[in-house]
PDB file of C-alpha atoms in Angstrom:
ATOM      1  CA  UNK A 275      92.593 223.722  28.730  1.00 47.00           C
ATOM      2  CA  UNK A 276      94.770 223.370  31.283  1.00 50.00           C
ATOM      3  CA  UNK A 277      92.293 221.664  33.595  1.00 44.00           C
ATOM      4  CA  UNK A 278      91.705 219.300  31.039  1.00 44.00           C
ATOM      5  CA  UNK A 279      95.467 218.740  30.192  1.00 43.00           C
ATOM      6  CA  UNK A 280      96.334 217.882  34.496  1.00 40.00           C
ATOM      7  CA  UNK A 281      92.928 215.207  34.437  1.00 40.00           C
ATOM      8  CA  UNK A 282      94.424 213.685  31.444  1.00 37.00           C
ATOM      9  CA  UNK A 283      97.763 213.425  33.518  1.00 39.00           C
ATOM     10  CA  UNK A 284      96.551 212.492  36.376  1.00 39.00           C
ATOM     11  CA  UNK A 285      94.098 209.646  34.595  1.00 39.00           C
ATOM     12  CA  UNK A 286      97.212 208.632  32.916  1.00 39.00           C
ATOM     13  CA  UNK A 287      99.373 207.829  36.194  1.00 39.00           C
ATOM     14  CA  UNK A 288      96.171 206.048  37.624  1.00 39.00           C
ATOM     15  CA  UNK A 289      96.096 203.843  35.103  1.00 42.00           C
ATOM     16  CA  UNK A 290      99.740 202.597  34.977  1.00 43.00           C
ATOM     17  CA  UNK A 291      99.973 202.805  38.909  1.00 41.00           C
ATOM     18  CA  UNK A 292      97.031 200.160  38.300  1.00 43.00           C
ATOM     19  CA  UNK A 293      98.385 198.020  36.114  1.00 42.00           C
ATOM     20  CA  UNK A 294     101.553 198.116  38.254  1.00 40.00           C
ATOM     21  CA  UNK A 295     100.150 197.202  41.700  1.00 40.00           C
ATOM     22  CA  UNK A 296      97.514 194.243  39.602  1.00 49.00           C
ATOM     23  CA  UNK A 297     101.253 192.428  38.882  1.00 54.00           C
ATOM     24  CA  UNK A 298     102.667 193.660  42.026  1.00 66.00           C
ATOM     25  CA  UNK A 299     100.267 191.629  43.812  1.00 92.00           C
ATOM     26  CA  UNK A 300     100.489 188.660  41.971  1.00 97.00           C
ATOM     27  CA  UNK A 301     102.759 185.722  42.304  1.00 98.00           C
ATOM     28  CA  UNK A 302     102.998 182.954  40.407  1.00 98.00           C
ATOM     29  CA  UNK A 303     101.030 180.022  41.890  1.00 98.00           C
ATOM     30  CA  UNK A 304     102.565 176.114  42.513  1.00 98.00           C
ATOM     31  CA  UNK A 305     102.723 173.586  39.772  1.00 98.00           C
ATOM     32  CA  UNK A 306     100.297 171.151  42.160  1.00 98.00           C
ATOM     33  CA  UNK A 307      97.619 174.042  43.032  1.00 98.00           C
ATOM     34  CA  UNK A 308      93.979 173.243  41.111  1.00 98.00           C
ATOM     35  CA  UNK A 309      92.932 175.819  38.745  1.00 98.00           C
ATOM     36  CA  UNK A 310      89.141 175.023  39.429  1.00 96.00           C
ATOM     37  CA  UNK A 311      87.798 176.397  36.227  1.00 95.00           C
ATOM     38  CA  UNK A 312      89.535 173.897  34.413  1.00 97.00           C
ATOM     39  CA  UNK A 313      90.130 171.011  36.051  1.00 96.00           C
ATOM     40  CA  UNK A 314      93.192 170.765  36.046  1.00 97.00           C
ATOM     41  CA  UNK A 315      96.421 171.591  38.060  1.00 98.00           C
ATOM     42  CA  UNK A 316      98.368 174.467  37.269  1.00 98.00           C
ATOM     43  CA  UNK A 317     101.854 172.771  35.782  1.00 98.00           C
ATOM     44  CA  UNK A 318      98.826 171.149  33.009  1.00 98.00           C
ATOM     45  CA  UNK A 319      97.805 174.491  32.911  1.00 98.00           C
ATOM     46  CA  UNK A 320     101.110 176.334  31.313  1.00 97.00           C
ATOM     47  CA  UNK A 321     101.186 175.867  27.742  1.00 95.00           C
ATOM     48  CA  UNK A 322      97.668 175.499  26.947  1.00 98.00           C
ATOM     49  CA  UNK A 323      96.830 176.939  23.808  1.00 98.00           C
ATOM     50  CA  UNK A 324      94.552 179.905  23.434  1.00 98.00           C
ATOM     51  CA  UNK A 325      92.069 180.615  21.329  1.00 98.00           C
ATOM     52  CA  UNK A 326      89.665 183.425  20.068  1.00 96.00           C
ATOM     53  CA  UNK A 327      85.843 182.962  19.654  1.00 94.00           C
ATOM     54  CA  UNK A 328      86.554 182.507  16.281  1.00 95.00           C
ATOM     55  CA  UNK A 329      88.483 179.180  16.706  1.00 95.00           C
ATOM     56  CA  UNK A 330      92.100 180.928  15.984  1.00 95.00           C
ATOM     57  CA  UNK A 331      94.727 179.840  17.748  1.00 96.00           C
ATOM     58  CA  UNK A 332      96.289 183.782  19.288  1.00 97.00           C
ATOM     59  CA  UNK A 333      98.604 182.398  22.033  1.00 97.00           C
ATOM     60  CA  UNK A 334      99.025 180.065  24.939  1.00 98.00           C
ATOM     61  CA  UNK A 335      99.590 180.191  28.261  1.00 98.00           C
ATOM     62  CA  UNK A 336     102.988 181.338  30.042  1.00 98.00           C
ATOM     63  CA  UNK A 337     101.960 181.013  33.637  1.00 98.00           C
ATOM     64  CA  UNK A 338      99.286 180.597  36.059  1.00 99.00           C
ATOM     65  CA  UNK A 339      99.226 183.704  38.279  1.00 99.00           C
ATOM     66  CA  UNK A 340      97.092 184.425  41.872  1.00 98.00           C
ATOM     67  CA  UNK A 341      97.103 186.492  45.259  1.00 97.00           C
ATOM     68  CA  UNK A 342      99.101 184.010  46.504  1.00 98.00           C
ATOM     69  CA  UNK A 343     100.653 180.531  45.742  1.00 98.00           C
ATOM     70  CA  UNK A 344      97.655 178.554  46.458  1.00 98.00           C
ATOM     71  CA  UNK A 345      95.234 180.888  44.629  1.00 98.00           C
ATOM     72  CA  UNK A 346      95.067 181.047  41.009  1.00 98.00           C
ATOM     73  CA  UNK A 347      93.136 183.765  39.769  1.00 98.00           C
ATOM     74  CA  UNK A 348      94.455 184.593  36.480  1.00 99.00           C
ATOM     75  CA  UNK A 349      96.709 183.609  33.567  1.00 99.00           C
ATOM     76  CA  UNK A 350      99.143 185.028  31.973  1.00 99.00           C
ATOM     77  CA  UNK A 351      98.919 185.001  28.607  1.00 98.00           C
ATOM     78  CA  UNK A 352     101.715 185.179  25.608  1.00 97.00           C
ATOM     79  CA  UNK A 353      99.878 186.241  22.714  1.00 97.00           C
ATOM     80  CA  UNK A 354     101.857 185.659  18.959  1.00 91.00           C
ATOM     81  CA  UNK A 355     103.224 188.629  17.373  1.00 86.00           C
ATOM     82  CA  UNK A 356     100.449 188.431  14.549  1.00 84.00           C
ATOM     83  CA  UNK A 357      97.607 188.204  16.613  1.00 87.00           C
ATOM     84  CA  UNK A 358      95.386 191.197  17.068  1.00 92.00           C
ATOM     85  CA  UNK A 359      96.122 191.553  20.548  1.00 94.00           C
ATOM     86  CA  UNK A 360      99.861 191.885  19.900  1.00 90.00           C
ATOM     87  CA  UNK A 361     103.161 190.424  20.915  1.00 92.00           C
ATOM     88  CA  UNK A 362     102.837 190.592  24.673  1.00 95.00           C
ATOM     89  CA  UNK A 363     102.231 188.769  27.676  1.00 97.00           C
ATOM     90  CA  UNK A 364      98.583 189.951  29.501  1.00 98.00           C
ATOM     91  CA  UNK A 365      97.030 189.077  32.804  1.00 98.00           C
ATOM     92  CA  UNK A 366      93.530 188.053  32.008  1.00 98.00           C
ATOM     93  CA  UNK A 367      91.163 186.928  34.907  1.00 98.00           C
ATOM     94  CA  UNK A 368      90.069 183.383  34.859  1.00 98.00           C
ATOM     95  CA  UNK A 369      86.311 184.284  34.128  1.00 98.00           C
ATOM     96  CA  UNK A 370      87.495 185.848  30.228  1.00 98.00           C
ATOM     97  CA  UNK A 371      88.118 181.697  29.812  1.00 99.00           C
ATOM     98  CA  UNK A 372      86.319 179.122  28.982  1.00 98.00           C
ATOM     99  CA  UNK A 373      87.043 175.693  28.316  1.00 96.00           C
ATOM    100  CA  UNK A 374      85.518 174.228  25.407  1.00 95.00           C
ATOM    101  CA  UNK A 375      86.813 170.124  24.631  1.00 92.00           C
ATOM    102  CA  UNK A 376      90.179 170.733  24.565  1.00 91.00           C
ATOM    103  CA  UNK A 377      90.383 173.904  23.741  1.00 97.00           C
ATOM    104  CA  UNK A 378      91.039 177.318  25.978  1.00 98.00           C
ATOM    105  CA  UNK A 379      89.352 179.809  24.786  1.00 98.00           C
ATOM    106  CA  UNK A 380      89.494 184.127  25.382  1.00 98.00           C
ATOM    107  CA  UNK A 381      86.105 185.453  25.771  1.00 98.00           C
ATOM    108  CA  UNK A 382      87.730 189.151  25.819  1.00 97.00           C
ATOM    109  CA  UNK A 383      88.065 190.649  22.602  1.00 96.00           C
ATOM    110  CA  UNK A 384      91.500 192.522  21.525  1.00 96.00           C
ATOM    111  CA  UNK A 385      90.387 195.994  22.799  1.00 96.00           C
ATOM    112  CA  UNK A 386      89.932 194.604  26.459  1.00 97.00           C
ATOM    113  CA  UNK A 387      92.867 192.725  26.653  1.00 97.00           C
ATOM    114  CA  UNK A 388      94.662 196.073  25.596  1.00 96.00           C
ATOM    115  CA  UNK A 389      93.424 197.884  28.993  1.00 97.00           C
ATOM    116  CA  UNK A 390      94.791 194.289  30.868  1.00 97.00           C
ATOM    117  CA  UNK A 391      97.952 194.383  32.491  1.00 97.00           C
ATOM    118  CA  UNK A 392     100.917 193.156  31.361  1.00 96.00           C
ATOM    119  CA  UNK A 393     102.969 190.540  33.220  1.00 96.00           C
ATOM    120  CA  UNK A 394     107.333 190.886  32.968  1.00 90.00           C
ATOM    121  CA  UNK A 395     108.728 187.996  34.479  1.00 76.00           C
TER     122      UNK A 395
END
């Protein structure tokens, strides 16, 4: 029992010591860098709406995050208070998009983008 008990802790502090050093190492990338997946430049980028598979509108986007300025590898995503992923803003890697017309949409259903990270800015 208490083996079990000190894995669970120590899973625990792996996981948030994750999800601190993903947004530790992110920045927010520059309003002119290309986001290649979308072609489009980041400052076009912010605000997009975001949808499910479904065609529901569930957020949009706050910022466009990478490694560094010039790399964009994932957005940040504010998702509204009554969508199933909750009032938040997550990190979601640029593959879990697609583009689709003009529409953005999340590939990742609500329980993966509840093990994301979140973003605080």
């Amino acid at each position: 029992m208490i083996a079990r008990k000190f894995s669970l802790a120590i899973s625990t502090a792996v996981l948030m010591a994750g999800t601190a050093f993903a947004q530790g190492n992110l920045v927010e990338v520059r309003d002119n860098v290309q986001v290649v997946p979308f072609n489009a430049i980041a400052d076009e980028v912010d605000d997009w709406d975001v949808y499910d598979a479904s065609g529901t509108e569930i957020g949009d986007v706050e910022d466009v995050v990478g490694t560094d300025k010039n790399t964009p590898t994932a957005l940040v995503v504010d998702f509204k208070s009554k969508s199933a992923y909750g009032d938040r803003d997550v990190v979601i890697p640029l593959d879990q998009f697609s583009l689709q017309g003009n529409r953005l949409i999340l590939k990742a259903d609500a329980a993966a983008v509840a093990q994301m990270p979140t973003w605080d800015d």
